[in-house]
mmCIF file of C-alpha atoms in Angstrom:
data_model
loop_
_atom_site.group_PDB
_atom_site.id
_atom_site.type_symbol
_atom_site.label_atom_id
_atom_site.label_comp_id
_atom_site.label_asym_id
_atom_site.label_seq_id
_atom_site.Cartn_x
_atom_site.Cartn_y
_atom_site.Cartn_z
ATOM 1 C CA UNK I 130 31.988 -28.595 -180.029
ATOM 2 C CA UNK I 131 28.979 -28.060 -177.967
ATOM 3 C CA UNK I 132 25.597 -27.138 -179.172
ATOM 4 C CA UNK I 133 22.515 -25.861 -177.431
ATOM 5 C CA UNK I 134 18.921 -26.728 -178.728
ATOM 6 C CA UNK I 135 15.840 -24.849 -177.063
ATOM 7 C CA UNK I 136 12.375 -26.353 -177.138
ATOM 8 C CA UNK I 137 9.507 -25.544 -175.675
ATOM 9 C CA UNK I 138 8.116 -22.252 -176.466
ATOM 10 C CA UNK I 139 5.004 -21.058 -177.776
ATOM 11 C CA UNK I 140 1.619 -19.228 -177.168
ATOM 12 C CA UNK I 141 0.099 -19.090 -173.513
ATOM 13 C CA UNK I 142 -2.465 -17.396 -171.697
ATOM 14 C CA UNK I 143 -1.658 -15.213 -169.251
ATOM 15 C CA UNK I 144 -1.427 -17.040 -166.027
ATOM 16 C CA UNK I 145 -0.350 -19.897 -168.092
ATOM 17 C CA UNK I 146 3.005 -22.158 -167.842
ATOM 18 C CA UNK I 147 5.070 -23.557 -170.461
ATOM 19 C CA UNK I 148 8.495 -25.649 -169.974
ATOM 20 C CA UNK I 149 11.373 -24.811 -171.802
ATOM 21 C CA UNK I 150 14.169 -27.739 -172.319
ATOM 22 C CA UNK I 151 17.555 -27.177 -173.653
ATOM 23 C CA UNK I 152 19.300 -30.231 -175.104
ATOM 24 C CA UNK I 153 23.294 -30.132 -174.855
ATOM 25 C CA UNK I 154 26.081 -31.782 -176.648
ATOM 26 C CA UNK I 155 29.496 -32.132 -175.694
ATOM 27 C CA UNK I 156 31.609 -33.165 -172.875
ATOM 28 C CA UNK I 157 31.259 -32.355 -168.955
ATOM 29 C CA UNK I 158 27.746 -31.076 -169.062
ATOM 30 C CA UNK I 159 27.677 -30.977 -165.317
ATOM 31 C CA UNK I 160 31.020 -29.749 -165.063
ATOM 32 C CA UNK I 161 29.322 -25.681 -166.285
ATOM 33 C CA UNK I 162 26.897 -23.518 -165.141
ATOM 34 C CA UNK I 163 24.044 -22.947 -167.032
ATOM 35 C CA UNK I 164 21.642 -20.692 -167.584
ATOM 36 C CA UNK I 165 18.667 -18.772 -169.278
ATOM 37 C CA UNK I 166 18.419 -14.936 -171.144
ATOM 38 C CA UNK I 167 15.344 -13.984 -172.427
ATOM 39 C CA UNK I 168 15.421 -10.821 -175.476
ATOM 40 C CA UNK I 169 12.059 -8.992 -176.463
ATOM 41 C CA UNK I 170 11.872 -7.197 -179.265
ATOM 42 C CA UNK I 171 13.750 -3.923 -179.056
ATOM 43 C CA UNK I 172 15.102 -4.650 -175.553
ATOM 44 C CA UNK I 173 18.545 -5.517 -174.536
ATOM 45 C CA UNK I 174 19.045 -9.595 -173.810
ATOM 46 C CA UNK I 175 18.483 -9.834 -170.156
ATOM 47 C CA UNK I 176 19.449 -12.562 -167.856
ATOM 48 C CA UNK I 177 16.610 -14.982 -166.290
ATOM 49 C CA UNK I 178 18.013 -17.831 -163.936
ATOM 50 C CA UNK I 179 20.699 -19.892 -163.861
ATOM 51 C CA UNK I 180 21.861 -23.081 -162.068
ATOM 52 C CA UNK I 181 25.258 -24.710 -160.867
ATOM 53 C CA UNK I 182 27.054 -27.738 -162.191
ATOM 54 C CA UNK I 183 25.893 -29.626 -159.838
ATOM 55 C CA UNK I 184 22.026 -27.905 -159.624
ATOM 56 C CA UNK I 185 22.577 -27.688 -155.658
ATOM 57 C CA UNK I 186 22.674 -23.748 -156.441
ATOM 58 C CA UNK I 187 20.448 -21.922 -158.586
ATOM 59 C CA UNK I 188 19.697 -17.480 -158.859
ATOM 60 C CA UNK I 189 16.408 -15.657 -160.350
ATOM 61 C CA UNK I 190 16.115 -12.490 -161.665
ATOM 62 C CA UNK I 191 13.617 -10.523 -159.526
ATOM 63 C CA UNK I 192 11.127 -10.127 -162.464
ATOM 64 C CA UNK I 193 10.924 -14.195 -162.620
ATOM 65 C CA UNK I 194 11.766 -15.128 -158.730
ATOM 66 C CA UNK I 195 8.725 -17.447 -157.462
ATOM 67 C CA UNK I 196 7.228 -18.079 -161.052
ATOM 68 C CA UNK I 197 9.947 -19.122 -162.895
ATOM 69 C CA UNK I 198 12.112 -22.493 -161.928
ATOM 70 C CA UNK I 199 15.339 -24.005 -163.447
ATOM 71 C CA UNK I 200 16.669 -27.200 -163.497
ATOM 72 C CA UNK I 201 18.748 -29.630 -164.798
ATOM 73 C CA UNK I 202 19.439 -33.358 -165.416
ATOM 74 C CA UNK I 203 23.067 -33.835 -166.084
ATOM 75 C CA UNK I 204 22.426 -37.867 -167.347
ATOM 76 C CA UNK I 205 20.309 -36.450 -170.302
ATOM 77 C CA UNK I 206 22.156 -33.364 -170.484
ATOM 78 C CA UNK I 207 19.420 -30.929 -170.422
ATOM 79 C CA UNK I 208 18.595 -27.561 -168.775
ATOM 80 C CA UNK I 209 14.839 -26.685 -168.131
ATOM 81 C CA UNK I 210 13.383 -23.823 -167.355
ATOM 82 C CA UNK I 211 9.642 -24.176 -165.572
ATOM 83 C CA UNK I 212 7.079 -20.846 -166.107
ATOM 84 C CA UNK I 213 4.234 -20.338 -163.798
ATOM 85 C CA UNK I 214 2.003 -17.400 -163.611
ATOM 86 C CA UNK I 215 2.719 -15.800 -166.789
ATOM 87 C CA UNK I 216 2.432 -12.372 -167.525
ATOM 88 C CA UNK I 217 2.635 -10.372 -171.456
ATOM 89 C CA UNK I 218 5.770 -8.457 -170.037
ATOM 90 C CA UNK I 219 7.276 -12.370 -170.355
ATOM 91 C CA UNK I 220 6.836 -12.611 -174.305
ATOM 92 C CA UNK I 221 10.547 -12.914 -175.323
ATOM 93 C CA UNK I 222 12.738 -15.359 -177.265
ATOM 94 C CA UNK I 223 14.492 -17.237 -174.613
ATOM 95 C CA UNK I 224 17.895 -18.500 -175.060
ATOM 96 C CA UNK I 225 19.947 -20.964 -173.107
ATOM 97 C CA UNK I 226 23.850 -20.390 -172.511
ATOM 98 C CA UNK I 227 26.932 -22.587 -171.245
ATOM 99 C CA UNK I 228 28.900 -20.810 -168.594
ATOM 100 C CA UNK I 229 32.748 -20.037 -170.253
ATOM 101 C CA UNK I 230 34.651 -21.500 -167.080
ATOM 102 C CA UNK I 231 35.053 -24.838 -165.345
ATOM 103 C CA UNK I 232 32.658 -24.406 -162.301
ATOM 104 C CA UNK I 233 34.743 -25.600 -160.165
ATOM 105 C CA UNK I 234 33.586 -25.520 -156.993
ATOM 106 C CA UNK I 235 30.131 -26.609 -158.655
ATOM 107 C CA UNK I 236 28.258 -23.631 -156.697
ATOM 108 C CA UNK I 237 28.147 -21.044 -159.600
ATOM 109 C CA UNK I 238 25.506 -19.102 -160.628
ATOM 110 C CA UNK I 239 26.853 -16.631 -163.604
ATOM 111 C CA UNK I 240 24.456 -13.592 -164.654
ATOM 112 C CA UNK I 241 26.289 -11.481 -167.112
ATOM 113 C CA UNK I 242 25.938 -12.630 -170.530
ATOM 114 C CA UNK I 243 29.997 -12.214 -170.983
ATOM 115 C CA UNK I 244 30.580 -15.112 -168.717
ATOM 116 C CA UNK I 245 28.792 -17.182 -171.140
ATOM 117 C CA UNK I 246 30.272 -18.703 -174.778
ATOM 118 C CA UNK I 247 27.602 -20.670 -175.984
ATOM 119 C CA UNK I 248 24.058 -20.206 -176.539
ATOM 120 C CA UNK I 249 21.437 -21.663 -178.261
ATOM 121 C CA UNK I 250 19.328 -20.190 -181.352
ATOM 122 C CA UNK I 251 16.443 -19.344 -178.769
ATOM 123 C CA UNK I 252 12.550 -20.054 -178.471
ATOM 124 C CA UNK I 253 9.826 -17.791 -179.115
ATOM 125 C CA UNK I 254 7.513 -17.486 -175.926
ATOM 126 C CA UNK I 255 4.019 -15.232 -176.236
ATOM 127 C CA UNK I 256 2.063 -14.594 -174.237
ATOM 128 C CA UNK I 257 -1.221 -13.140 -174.842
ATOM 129 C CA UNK I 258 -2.823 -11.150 -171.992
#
């Protein structure tokens, strides 16, 4: 069974940063893709970056690309997600997801929510403007 814990969140300035972490359980943490959705309130859940198996490839959405940075260290098992430069339109929970397949070739970057089967119970960023 694996289970996701986010951490991290909370109330920033804007032009502030905060760093998200995301704890994982389970086997063959570097063996998935990982990534991170962010949902504010009334909008659909919306992808924000994710990062390979083997965190040689990582993708941004273009609302986050050059603020936002992911990472992960597969000995501890934990995803983190650095943001820079914040802005209100950022206020969200973010969650962080397990990719559903083996990445294989340890180059995958998933960014529909569908290829994704676990997620964590989110944290709340704000962001005051």
């Amino acid at each position: 069974q694996v289970q996701l814990v986010e951490s991290g969140g909370g109330l920033v300035q804007a032009g502030g940063s905060l760093r998200l972490s995301c704890a994982a359980s389970g086997r063959f943490f570097s063996s998935y893709a990982m990534g991170w959705f962010r949902q504010a309130p009334g909008k659909e859940r919306e992808f924000v970056a994710a990062i390979a198996g083997s965190a040689l490839r990582t993708y941004y959405a273009d609302s986050v690309k050059g603020r936002f940075t992911i990472s992960r260290d597969n000995a501890k098992k934990t995803v983190y997600l650095q943001m820079n430069s914040l802005k209100p339109e950022d206020t969200a929970v973010y969650y962080c997801a397990r990719a559903r397949t083996y990445d294989t070739d340890m180059d995958s970057t998933p960014r529909l929510s569908g290829e994704y089967d676990y997620w964590g119970q989110g944290t709340q960023v704000t962001v005051s403007s």
